[in-house]
Coordinates of C-alpha atoms in Angstrom, one line a residue:
Chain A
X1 CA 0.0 0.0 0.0
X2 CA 1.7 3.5 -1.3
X3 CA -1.1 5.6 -0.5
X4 CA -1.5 9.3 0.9
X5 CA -5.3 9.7 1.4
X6 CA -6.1 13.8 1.7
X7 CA -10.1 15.2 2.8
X8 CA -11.6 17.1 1.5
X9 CA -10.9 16.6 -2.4
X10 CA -12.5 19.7 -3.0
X11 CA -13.2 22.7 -0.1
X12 CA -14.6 26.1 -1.4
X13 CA -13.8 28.5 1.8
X14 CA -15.4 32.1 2.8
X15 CA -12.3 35.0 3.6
X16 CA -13.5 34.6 7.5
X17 CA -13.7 30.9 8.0
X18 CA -12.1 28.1 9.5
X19 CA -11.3 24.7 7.9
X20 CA -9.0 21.8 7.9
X21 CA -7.4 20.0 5.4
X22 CA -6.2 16.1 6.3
X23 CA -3.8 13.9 5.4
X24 CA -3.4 10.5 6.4
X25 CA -0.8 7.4 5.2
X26 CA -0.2 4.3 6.6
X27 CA 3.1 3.3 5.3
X28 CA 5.0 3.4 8.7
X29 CA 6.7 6.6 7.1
X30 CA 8.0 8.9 9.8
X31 CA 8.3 12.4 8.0
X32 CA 5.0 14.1 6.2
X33 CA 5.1 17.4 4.2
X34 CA 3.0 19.9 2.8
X35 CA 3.3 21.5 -0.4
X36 CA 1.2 24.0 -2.4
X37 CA 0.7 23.9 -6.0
X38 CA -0.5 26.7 -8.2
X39 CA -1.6 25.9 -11.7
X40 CA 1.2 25.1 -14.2
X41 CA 3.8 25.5 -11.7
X42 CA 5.6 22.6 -9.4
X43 CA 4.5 22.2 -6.0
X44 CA 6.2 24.3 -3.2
X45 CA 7.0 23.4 0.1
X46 CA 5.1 24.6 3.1
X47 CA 5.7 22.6 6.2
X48 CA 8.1 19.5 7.4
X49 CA 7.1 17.0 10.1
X50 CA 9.6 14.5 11.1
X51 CA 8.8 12.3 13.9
X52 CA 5.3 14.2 14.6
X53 CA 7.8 17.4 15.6
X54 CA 7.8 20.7 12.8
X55 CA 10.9 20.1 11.2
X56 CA 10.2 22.8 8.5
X57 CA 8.5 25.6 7.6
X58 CA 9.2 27.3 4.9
X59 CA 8.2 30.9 6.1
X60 CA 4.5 30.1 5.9
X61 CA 2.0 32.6 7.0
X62 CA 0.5 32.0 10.2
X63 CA -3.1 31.8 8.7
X64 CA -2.2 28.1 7.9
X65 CA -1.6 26.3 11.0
X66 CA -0.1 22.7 10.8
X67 CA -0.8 19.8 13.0
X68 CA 0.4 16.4 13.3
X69 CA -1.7 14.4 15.9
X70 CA 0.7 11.1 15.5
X71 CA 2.3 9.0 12.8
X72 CA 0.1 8.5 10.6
X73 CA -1.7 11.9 10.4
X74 CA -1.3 15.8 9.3
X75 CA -3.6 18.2 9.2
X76 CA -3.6 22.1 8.0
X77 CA -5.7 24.5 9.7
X78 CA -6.6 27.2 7.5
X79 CA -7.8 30.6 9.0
X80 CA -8.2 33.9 7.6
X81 CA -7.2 32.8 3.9
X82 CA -7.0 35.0 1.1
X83 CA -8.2 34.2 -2.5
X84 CA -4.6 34.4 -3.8
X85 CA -4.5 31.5 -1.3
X86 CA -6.8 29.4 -3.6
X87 CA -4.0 26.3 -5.4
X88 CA -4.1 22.4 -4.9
X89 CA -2.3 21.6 -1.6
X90 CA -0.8 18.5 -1.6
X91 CA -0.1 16.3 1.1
X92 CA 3.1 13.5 1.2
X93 CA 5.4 11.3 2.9
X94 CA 8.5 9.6 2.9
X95 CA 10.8 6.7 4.9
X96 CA 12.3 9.3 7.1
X97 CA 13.6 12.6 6.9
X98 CA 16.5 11.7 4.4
X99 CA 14.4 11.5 1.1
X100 CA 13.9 8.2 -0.2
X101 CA 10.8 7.6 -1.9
X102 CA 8.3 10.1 -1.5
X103 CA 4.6 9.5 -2.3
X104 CA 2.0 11.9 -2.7
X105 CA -1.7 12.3 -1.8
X106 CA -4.5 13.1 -4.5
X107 CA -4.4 16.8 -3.2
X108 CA -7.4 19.1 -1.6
X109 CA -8.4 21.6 -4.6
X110 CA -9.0 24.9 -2.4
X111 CA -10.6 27.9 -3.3
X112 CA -11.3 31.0 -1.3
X113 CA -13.7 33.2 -2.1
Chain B
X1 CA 20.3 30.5 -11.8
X2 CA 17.7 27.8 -10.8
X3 CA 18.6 25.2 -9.0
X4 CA 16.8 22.3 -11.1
X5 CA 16.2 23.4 -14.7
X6 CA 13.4 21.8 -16.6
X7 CA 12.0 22.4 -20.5
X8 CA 8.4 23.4 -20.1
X9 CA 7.4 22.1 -23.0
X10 CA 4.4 21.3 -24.3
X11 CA 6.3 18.2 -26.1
X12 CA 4.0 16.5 -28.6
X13 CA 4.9 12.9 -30.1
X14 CA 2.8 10.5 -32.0
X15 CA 2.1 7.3 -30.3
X16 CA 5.1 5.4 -30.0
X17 CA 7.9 7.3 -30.0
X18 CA 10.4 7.4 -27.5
X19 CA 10.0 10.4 -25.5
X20 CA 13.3 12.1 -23.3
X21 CA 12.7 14.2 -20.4
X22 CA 15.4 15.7 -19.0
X23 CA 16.5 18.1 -16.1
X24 CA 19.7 19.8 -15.3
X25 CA 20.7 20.9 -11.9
X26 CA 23.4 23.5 -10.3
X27 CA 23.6 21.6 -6.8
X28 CA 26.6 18.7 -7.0
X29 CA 25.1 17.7 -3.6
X30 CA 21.9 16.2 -4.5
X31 CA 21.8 12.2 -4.6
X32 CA 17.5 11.6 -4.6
X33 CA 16.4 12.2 -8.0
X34 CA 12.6 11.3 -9.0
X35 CA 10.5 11.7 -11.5
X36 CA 6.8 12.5 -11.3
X37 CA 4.2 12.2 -13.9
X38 CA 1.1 14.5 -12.6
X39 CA -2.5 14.3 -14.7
X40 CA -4.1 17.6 -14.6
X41 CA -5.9 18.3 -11.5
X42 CA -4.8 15.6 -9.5
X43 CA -1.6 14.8 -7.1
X44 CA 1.8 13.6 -8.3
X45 CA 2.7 10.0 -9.2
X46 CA 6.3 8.6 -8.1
X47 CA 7.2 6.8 -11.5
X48 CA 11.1 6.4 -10.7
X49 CA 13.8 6.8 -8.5
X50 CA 17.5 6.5 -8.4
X51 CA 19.9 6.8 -5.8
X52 CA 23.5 8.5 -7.0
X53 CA 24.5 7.9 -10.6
X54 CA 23.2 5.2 -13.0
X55 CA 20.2 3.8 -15.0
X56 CA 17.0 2.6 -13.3
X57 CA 14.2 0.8 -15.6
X58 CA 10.9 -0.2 -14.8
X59 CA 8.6 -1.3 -17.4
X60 CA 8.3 1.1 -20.3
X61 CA 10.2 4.0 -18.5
X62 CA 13.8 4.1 -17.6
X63 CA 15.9 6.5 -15.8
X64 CA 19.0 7.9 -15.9
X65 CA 21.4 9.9 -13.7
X66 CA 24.9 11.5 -14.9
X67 CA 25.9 13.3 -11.5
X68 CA 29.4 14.4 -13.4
X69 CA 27.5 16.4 -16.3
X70 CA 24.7 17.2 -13.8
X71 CA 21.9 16.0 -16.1
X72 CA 18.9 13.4 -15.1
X73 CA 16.7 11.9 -17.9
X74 CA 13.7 10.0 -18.0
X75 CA 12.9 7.8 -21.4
X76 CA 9.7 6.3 -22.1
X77 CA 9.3 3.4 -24.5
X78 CA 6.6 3.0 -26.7
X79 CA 4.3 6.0 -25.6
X80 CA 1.1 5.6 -25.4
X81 CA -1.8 8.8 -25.1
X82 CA -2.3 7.8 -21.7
X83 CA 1.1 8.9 -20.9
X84 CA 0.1 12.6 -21.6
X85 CA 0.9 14.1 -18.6
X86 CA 3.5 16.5 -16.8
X87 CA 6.3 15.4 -15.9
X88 CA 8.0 16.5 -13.1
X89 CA 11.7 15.9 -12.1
X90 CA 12.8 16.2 -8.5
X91 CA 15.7 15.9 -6.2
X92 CA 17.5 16.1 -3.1
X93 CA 20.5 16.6 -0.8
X94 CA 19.5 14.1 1.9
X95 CA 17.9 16.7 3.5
X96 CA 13.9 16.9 4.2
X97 CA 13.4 19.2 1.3
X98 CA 12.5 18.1 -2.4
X99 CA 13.5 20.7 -4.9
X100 CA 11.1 20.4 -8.1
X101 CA 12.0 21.5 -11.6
X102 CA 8.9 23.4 -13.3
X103 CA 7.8 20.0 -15.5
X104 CA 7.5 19.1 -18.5
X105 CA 4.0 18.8 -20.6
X106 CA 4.0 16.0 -22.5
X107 CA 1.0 14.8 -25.5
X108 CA 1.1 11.6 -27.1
X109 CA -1.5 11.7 -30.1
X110 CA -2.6 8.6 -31.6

C-alpha cells in the first residue's frame, strides 16, 4: 500500500472561515510534508514534520496552521485565507527525513472566495 | 540560476515514440532524484527513483542519472496517449526538502 489519502478533495472556503485539510498514510513513514501547487507551476513546500515534531517551515504565514496528531496523520488549519490563497495543496510522505521515496496524496483543490 | 532546470514544453509525439525528459541541476550535492508524472488536476505520481549515478528501468520507462554532467533523464518506450501528462523531475541533498524543476508537458497523439 503506497497511499496518501487527503479530505476534502475539494473545499470552497469564505475569507473569514475556518477549515481543515487532512492527510493521512499508513506506510510506517515517519516524515510528512505539505506542499502548495498553483496551476502550471511545481509544488512548493510549506511545512516538514519529522517524527510528529515541525521540522520545517518554509516561512509560511500564520493563517495556515499545521498539525500532526501522530504518525500517521497531518492536518492544515486554514484561518483567515485570502483568495490568492486558492491552489491544490498536496499532502506526502517519505521513509524518514533523508528522502527516499516520497509518495503523494491526490491533493485538496481549495478555493477561497 | 535555478537550481533544477526543466524544458516546459508542451512536447508533442505520435504514439510510439520514444520520448526524453530531461533536467539539469546547479547543486553537486543532490543524490535523490525522481521523477513524477502529474495528470491535470490531480496529485503527483512517483514513476522512478534512483539513488546516485546510474540507469534505473521499470517497465516502459527508464531512468537515468549522470551526477558528473549534472543531467537526469527520463525515457519512455513506446508511448502511449495515456502517458500525456506532466512530468516532473525532482531531487535532493539528503535533506527533508525536495526541490522540483517546473515540468514538462508531455502529448502523445494517436
Amino acid at each position: 500500500d503506497t497511499e496518501v489519502t487527503q479530505t476534502p478533495k475539494h473545499l470552497v472556503m469564505g475569507m473569514t472561515n475556518k477549515k481543515s485539510l487532512k492527510c493521512e498514510q499508513h506506510m510506517g513513514h515517519r516524515a510528512m510534508y505539505w506542499y502548495k501547487q498553483k496551476a502550471k507551476k511545481p509544488p512548493e513546500l510549506m511545512f516538514v514534520y519529522s517524527y510528529e515534531k515541525l521540522s520545517i517551515n518554509e516561512s509560511v504565514p500564520s493563517r495556515f496552521s499545521p498539525e500532526c496528531p501522530n504518525s500517521s496523520l497531518l492536518n492544515l488549519h486554514l484561518h483567515a485565507l485570502q483568495p490568492e490563497d486558492s491552489a491544490l495543496y498536496l499532502c506526502a510522505s517519505s521513509q524518514a527525513r533523508d528522502w527516499t521515496e516520497a509518495f503523494f496524496g491526490q491533493g485538496t483543490r481549495l478555493t477561497v472566495v | 540560476q535555478k537550481e533544477v532546470e526543466q524544458d516546459p514544453g508542451p512536447l508533442s509525439v505520435p504514439e510510439g515514440a520514444i520520448v526524453s525528459l530531461n533536467c539539469t541541476y546547479s547543486n553537486s550535492a543532490f543524490q535523490y532524484f525522481m521523477w513524477y508524472r502529474q495528470y491535470s488536476r490531480k496529485g503527483p505520481e512517483l514513476l522512478m527513483y534512483t539513488y546516485s549515478s546510474g540507469n534505473k528501468e521499470d517497465g516502459r520507462f527508464t531512468a537515468q542519472v549522470d551526477k558528473s554532467s549534472k543531467y537526469i533523464s527520463l525515457f519512455i518506450r513506446d508511448s502511449q496517449p495515456s502517458d500525456s501528462a506532466t512530468y516532473l523531475c525532482a531531487m535532493s541533498a539528503n535533506t527533508d526538502k525536495l526541490i522540483f524543476g517546473t515540468g514538462t508537458r508531455l502529448q502523445v497523439f494517436p
